[in-house]
mmCIF file of C-alpha atoms and ligand atoms in Angstrom:
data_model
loop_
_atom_site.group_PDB
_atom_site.id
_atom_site.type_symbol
_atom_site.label_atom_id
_atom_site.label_comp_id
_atom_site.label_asym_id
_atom_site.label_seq_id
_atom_site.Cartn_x
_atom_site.Cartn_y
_atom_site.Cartn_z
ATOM 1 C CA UNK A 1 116.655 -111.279 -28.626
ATOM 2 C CA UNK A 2 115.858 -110.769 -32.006
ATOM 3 C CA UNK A 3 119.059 -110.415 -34.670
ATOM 4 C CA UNK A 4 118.752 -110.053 -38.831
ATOM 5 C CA UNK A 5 119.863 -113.531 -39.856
ATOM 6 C CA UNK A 6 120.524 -112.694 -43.748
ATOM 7 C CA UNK A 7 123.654 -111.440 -45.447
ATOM 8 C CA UNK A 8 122.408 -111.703 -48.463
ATOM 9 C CA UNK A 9 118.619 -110.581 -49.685
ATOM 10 C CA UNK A 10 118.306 -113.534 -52.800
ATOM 11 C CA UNK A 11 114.720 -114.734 -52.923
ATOM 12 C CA UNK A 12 111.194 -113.434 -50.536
ATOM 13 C CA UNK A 13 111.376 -116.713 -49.328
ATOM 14 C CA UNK A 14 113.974 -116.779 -47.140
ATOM 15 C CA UNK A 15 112.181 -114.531 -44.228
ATOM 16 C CA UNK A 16 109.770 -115.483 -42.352
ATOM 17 C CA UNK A 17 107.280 -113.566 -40.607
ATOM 18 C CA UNK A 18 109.276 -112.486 -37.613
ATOM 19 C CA UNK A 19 111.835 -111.114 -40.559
ATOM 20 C CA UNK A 20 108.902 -109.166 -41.795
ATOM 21 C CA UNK A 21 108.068 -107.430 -38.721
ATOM 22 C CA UNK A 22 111.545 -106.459 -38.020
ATOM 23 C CA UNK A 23 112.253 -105.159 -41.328
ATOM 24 C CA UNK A 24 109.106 -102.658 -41.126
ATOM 25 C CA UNK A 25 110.124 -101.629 -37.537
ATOM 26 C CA UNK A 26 113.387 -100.789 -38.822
ATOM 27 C CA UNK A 27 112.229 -99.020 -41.890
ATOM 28 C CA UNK A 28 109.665 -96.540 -39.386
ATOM 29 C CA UNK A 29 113.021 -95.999 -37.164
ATOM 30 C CA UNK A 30 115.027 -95.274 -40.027
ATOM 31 C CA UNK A 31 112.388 -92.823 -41.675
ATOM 32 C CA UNK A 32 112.395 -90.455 -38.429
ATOM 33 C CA UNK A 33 116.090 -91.022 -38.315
ATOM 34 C CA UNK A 34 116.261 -89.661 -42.219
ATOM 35 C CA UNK A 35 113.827 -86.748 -41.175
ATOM 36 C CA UNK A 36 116.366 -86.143 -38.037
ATOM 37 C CA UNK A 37 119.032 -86.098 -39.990
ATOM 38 C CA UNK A 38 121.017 -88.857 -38.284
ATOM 39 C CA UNK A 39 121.023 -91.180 -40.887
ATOM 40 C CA UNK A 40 123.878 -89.661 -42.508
ATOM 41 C CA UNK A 41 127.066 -90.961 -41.429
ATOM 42 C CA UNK A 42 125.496 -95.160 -40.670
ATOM 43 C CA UNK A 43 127.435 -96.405 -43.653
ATOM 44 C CA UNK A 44 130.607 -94.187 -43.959
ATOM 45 C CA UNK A 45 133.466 -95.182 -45.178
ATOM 46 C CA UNK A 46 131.455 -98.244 -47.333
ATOM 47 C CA UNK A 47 130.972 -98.664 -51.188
ATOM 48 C CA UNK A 48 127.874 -100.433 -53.101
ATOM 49 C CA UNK A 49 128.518 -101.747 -55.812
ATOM 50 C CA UNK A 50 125.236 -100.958 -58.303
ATOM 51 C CA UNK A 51 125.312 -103.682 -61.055
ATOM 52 C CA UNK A 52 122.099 -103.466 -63.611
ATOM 53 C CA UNK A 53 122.758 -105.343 -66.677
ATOM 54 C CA UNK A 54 118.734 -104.708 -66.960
ATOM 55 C CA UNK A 55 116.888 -101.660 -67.497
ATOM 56 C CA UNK A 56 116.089 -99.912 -64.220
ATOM 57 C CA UNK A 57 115.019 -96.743 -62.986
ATOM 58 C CA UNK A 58 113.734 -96.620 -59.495
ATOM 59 C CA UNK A 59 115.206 -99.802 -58.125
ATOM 60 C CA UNK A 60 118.896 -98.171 -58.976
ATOM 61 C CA UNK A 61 118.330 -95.223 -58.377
ATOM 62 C CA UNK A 62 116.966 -95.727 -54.954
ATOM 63 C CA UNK A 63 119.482 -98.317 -53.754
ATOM 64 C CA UNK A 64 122.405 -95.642 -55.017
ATOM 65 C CA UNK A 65 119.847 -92.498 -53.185
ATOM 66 C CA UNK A 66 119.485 -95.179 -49.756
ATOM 67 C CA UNK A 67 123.430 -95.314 -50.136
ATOM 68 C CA UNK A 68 123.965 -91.617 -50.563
ATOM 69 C CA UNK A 69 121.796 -90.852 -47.978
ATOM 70 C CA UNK A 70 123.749 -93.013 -45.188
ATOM 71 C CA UNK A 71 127.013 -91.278 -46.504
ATOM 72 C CA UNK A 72 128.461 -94.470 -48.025
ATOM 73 C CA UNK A 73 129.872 -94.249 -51.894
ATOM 74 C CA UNK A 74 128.541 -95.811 -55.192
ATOM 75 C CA UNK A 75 130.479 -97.057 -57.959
ATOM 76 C CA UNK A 76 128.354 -98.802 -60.601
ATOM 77 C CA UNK A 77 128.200 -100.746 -63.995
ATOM 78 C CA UNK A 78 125.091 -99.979 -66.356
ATOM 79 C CA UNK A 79 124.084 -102.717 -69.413
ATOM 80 C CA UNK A 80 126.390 -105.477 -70.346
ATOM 81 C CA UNK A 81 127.622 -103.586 -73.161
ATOM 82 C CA UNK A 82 129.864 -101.301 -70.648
ATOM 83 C CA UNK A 83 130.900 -104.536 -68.459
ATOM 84 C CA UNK A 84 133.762 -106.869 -69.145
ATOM 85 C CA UNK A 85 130.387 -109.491 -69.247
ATOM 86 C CA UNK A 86 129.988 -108.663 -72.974
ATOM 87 C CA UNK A 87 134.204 -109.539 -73.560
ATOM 88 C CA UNK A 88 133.228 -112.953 -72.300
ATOM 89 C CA UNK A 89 133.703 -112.351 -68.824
ATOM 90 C CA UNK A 90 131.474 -114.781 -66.037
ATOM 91 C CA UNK A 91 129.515 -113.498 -63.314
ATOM 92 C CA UNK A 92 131.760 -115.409 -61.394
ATOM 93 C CA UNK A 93 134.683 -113.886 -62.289
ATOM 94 C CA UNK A 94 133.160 -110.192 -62.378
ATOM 95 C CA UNK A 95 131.976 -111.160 -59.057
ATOM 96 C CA UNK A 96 135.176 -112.073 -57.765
ATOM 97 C CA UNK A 97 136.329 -108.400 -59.011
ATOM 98 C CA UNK A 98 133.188 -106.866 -57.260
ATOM 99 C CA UNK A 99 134.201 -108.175 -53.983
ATOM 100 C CA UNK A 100 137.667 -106.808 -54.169
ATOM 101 C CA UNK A 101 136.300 -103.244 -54.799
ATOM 102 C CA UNK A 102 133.186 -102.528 -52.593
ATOM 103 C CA UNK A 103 131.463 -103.805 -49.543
ATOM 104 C CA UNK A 104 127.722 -104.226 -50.662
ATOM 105 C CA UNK A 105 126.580 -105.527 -54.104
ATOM 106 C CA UNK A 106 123.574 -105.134 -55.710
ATOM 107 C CA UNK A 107 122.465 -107.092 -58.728
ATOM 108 C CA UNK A 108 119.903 -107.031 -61.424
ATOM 109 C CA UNK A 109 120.344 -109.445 -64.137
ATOM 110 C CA UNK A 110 117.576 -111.082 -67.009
ATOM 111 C CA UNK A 111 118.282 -114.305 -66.502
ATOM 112 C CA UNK A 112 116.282 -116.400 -63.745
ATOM 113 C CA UNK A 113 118.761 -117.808 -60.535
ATOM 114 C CA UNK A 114 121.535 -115.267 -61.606
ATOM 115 C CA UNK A 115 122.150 -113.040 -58.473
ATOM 116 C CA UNK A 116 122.112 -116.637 -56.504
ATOM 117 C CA UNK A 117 125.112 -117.566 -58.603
ATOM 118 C CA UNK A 118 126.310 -113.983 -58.215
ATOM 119 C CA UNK A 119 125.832 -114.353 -54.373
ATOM 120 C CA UNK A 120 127.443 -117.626 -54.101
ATOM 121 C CA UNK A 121 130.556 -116.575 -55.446
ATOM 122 C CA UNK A 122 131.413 -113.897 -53.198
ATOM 123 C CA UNK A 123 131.353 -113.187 -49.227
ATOM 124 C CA UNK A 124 130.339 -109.219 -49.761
ATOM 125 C CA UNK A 125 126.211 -109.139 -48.913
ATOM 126 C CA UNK A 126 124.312 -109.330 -53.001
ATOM 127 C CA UNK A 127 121.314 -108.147 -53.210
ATOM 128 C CA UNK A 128 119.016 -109.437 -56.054
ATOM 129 C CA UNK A 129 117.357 -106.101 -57.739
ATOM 130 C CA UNK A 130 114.986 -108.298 -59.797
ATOM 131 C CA UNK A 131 116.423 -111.742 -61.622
ATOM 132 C CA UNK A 132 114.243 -112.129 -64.906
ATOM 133 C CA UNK A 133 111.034 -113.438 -64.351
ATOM 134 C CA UNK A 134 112.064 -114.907 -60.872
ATOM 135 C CA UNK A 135 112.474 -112.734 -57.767
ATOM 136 C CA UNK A 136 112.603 -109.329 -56.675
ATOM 137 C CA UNK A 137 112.762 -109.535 -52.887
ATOM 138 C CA UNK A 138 113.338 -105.262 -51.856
ATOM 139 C CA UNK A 139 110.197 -104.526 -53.962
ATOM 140 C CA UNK A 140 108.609 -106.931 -51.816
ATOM 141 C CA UNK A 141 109.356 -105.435 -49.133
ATOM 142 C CA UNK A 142 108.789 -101.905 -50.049
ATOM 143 C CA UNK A 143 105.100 -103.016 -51.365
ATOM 144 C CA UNK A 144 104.637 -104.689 -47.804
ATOM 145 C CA UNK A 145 105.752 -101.161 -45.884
ATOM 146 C CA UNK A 146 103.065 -99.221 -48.639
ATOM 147 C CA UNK A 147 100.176 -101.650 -47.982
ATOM 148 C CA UNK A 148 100.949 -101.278 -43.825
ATOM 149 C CA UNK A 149 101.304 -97.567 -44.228
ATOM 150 C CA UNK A 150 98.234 -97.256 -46.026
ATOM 151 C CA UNK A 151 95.981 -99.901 -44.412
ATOM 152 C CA UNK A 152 97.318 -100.144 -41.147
ATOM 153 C CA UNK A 153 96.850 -104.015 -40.554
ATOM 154 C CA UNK A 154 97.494 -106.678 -43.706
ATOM 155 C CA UNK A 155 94.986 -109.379 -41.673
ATOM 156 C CA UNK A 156 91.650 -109.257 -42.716
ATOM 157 C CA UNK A 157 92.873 -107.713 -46.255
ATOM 158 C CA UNK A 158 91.204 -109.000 -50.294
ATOM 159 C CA UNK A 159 94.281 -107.892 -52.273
ATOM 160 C CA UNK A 160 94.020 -108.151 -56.010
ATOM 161 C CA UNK A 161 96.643 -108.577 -58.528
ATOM 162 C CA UNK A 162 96.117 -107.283 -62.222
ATOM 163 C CA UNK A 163 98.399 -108.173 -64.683
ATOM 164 C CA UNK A 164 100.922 -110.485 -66.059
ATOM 165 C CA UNK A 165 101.145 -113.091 -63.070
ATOM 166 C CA UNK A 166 103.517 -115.020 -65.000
ATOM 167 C CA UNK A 167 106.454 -113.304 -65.978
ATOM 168 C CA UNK A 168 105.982 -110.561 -63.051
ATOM 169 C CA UNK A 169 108.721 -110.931 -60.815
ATOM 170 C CA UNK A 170 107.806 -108.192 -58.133
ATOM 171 C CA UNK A 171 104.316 -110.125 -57.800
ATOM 172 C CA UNK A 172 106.545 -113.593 -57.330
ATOM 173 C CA UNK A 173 108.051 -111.581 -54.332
ATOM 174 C CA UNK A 174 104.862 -110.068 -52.798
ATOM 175 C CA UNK A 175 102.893 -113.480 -52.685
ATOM 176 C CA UNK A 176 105.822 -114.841 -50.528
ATOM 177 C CA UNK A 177 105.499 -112.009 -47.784
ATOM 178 C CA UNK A 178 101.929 -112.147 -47.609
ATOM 179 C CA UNK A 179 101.385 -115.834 -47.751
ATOM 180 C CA UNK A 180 101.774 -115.577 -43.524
ATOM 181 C CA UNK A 181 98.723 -113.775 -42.990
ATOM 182 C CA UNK A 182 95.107 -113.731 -43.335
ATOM 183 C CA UNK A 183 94.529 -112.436 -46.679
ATOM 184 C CA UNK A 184 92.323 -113.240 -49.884
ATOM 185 C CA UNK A 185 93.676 -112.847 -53.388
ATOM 186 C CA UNK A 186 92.010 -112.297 -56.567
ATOM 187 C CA UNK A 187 94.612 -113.036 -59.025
ATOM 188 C CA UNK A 188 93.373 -111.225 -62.193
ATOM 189 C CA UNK A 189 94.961 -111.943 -65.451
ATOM 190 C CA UNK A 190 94.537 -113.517 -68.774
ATOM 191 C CA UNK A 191 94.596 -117.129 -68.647
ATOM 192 C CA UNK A 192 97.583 -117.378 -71.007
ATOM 193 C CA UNK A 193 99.605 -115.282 -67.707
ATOM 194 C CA UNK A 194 98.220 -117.005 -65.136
ATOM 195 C CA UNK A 195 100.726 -117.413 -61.831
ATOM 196 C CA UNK A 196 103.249 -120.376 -62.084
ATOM 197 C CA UNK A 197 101.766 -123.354 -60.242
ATOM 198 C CA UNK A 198 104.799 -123.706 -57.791
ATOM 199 C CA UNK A 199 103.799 -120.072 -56.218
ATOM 200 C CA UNK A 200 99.886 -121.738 -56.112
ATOM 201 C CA UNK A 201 101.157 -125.269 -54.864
ATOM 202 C CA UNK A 202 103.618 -123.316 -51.962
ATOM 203 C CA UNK A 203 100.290 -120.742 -51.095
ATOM 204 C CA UNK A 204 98.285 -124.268 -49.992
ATOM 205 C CA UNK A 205 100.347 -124.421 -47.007
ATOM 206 C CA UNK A 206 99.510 -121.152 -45.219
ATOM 207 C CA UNK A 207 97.198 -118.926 -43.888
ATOM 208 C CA UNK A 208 96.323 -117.332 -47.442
ATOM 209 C CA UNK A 209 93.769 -117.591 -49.949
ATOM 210 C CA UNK A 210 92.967 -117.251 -53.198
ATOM 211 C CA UNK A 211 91.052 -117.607 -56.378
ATOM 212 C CA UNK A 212 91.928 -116.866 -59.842
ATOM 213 C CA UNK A 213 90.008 -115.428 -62.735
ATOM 214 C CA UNK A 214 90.090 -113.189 -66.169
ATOM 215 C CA UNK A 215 87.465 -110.656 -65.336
ATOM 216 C CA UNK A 216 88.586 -106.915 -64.144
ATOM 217 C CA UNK A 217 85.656 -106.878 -62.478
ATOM 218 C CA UNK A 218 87.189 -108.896 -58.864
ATOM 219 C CA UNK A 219 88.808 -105.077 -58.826
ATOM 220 C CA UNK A 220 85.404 -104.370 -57.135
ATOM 221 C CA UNK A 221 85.696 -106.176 -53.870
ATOM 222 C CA UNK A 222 89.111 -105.547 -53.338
ATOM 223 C CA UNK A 223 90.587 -103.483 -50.735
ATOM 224 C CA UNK A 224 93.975 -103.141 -52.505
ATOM 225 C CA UNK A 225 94.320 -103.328 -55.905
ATOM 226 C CA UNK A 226 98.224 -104.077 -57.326
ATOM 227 C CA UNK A 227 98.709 -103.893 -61.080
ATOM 228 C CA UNK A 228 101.160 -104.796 -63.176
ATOM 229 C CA UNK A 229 102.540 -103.985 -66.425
ATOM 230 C CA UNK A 230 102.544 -106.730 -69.025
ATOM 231 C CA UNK A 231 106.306 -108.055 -69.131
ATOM 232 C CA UNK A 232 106.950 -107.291 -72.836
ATOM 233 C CA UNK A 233 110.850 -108.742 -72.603
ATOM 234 C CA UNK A 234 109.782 -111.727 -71.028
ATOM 235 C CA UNK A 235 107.681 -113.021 -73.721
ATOM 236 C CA UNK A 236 109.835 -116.122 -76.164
ATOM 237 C CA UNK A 237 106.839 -115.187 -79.144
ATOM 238 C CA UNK A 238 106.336 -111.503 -79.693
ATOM 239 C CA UNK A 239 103.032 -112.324 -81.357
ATOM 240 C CA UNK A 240 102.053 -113.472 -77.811
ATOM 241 C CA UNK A 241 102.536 -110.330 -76.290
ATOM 242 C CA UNK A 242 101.121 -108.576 -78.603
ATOM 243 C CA UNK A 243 97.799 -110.245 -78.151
ATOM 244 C CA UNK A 244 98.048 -109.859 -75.001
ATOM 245 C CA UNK A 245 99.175 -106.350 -74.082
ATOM 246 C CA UNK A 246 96.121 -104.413 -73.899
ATOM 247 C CA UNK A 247 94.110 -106.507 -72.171
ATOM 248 C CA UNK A 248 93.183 -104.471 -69.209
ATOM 249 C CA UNK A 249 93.161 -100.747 -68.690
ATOM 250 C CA UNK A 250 92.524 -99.357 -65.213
ATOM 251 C CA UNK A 251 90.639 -96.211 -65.010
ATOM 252 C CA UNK A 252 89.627 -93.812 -62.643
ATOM 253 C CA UNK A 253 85.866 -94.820 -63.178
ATOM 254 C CA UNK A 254 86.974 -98.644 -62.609
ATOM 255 C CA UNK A 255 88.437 -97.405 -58.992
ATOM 256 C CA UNK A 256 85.564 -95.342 -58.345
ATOM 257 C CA UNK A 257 83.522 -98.034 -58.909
ATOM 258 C CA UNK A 258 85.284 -99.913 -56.963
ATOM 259 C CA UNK A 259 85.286 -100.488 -52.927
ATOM 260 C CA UNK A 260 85.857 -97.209 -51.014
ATOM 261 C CA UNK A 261 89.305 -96.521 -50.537
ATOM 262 C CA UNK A 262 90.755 -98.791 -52.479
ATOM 263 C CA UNK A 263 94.893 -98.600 -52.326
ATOM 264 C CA UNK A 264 95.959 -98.654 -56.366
ATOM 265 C CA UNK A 265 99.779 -99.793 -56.448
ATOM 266 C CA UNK A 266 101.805 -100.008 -59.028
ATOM 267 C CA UNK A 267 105.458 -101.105 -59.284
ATOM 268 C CA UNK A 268 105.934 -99.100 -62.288
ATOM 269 C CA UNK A 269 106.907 -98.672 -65.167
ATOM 270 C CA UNK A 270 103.454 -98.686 -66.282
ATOM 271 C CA UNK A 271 102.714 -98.576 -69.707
ATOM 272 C CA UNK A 272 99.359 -98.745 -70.481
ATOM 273 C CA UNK A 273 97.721 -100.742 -67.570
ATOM 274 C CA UNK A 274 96.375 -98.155 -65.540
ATOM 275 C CA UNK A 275 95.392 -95.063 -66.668
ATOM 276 C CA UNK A 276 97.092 -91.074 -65.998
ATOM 277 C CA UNK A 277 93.658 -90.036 -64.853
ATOM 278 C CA UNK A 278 94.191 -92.390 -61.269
ATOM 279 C CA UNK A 279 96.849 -90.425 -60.487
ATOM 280 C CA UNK A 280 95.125 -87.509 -58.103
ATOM 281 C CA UNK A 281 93.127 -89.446 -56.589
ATOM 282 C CA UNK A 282 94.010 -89.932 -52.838
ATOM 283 C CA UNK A 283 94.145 -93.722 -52.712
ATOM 284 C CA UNK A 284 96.292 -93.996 -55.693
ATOM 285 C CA UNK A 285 99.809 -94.765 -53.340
ATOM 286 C CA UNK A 286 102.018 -95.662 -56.420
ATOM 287 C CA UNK A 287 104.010 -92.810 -55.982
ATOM 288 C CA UNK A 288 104.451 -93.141 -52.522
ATOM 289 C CA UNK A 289 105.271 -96.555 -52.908
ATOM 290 C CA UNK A 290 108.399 -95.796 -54.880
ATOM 291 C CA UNK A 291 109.525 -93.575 -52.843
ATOM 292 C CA UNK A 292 108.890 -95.485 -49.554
ATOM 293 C CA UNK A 293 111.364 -97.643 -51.227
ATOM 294 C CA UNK A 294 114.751 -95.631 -50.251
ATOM 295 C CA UNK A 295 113.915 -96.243 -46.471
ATOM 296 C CA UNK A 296 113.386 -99.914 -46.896
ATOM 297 C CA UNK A 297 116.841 -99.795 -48.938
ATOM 298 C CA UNK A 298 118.499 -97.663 -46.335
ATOM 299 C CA UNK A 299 116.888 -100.149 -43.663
ATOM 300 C CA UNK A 300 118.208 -103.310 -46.119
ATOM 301 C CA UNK A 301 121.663 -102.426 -46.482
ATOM 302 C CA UNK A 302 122.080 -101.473 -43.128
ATOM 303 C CA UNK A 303 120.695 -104.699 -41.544
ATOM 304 C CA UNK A 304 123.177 -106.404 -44.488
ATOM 305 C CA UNK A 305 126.256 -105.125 -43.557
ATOM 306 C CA UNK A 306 125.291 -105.686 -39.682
ATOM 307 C CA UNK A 307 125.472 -101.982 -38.852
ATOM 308 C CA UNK A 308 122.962 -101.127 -36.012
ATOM 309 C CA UNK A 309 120.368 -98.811 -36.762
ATOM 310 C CA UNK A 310 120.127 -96.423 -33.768
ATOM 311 C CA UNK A 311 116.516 -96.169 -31.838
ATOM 312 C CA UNK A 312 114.606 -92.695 -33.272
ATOM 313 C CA UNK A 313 113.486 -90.907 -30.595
HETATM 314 C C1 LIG B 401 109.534 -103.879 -61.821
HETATM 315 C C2 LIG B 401 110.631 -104.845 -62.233
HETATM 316 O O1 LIG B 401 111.715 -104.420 -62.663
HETATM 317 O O2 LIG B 401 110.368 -106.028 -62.080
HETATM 318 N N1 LIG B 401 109.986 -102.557 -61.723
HETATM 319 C C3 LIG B 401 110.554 -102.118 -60.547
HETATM 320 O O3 LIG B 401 111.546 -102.640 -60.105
HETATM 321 N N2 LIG B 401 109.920 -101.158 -59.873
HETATM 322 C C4 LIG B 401 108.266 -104.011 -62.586
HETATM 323 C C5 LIG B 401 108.322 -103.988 -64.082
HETATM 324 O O4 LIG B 401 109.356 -103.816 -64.703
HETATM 325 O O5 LIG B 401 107.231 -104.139 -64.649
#
């Protein structure tokens, strides 16, 4: 028998492919349950506590909407310029206060290794909610639930990625789930963002494959295409970015010329990567994506906190 071996949600390496599985099992259960009505009520009686000393929109606000939803309470701390972190204080030490007032954390942070200090220091469950340019595990695994929801099977799939592979953490995450099955990758980007070689080096060892390039036109032959926004506050020269930031524009004519049915994702915020006019077209699943993302929350901080998550029926 099966049991969720994590506390803590820190980095997309940590599950394996058995993880994987469960996770999107539990996410379909909990979306009927949702629909039932008999979420409500799995996480009574528990707080979260919603720490973004980064900007966020969706990844807050769907962790505090996943928390609603199971009845448990929110108390939160926006920016470092409302925490005790801009008086001086150490993650540690906020930390320490974190654990004495809720039962869940969740933490997004700029710098790099941060929410592995923050989960170090406490025995509450932290989540990581995006860690500079490092991880961002729960996006992960709500882009893993989109592409299965949309494509059915991730074997057999050529996924590309568009963007700043560099600094883009959510893209760090994704490679990590899907280096366990049988997929290509066209990593598309300038060659100034290519992907750190530690994600390439780790890829060697599994089933995946992949080839790198600058030219928007591997879009064509993919069956999913991910883009990404270039990560403007990542970037130590601003001059850098600048050259950089319009480098590709995805269009609706790009994805029609594309392969039929290809899935456009998005993690958003999107700036100027991919263009307004994608939006009604069918296979464009960004929206969907984000909001997929409040089951796999719901699903995450149940499995967390060790609360079973009743069989839908
Ligand atoms: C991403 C992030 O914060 O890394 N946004 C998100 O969580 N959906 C992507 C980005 O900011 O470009």
């Amino acid at each position: 028998m099966y049991t969720f071996p994590h506390k803590n949600i820190l980095d997309a390496d940590q599950f394996t492919q058995e993880d994987i599985n469960y996770i999107i099992e539990k996410t379909n259960q909990m979306r009927i349950l949702e629909k039932q009505g008999r979420a409500f009520g799995l996480l009574r009686g528990k707080i979260l506590a919603s720490l973004f000393f980064e900007a966020s929109t969706r990844t807050r606000l769907s962790f505090e909407s996943a928390m609603e939803r199971l009845a448990g309470r929110v108390i939160s701390t926006v920016g470092f310029q409302f925490s005790s972190i801009s008086k001086g204080e150490t993650l540690f030490d906020t930390m320490k206060m974190v654990e004495a007032y809720s039962d869940i954390a969740v933490i997004r942070h700029p710098i790099e290794g941060s929410s592995r200090i923050a989960g170090a220091a406490v025995k509450i469950p932290v989540i990581n909610a995006g860690d500079g340019a490092g991880q961002h595990p729960t996006q992960a695994l709500l882009d893993m639930y989109t592409i299965i929801s949309e494509k059915k099977e991730i074997d057999g799939l050529t996924i590309g990625f568009i963007g700043d592979l560099k600094y883009g953490r959510t893209i760090h995450s994704l490679i990590k789930l899907l280096r366990y099955y049988k997929v290509h990758l066209h990593l598309i980007s300038p060659k100034e963002l290519y992907l750190i070689d530690s994600y390439k080096k780790d890829l060697e060892k599994y089933p995946i494959t992949y080839e790198e390039t600058g030219d928007i036109k591997a879009m064509w032959e993919c069956d999913v295409i991910y883009v990404t926004r270039i990560q403007e506050e990542r970037f130590p020269d601003y001059k850098e970015y600048e050259k950089l930031k319009e480098t590709y524009k995805v269009n609706k004519e790009m994805i029609l010329a594309s392969k039929k049915d290809t899935t456009v994702l998005h993690p958003l915020p999107r700036v100027n990567e991919l263009s307004t006019d994608v939006d009604d077209l069918p296979n464009a699943a960004y929206f969907r994506q984000a909001k997929y993302g409040v089951f796999v929350r719901m699903t995450l901080l149940c499995l967390c906190l060790g609360v079973e998550i009743p069989k839908a029926e």
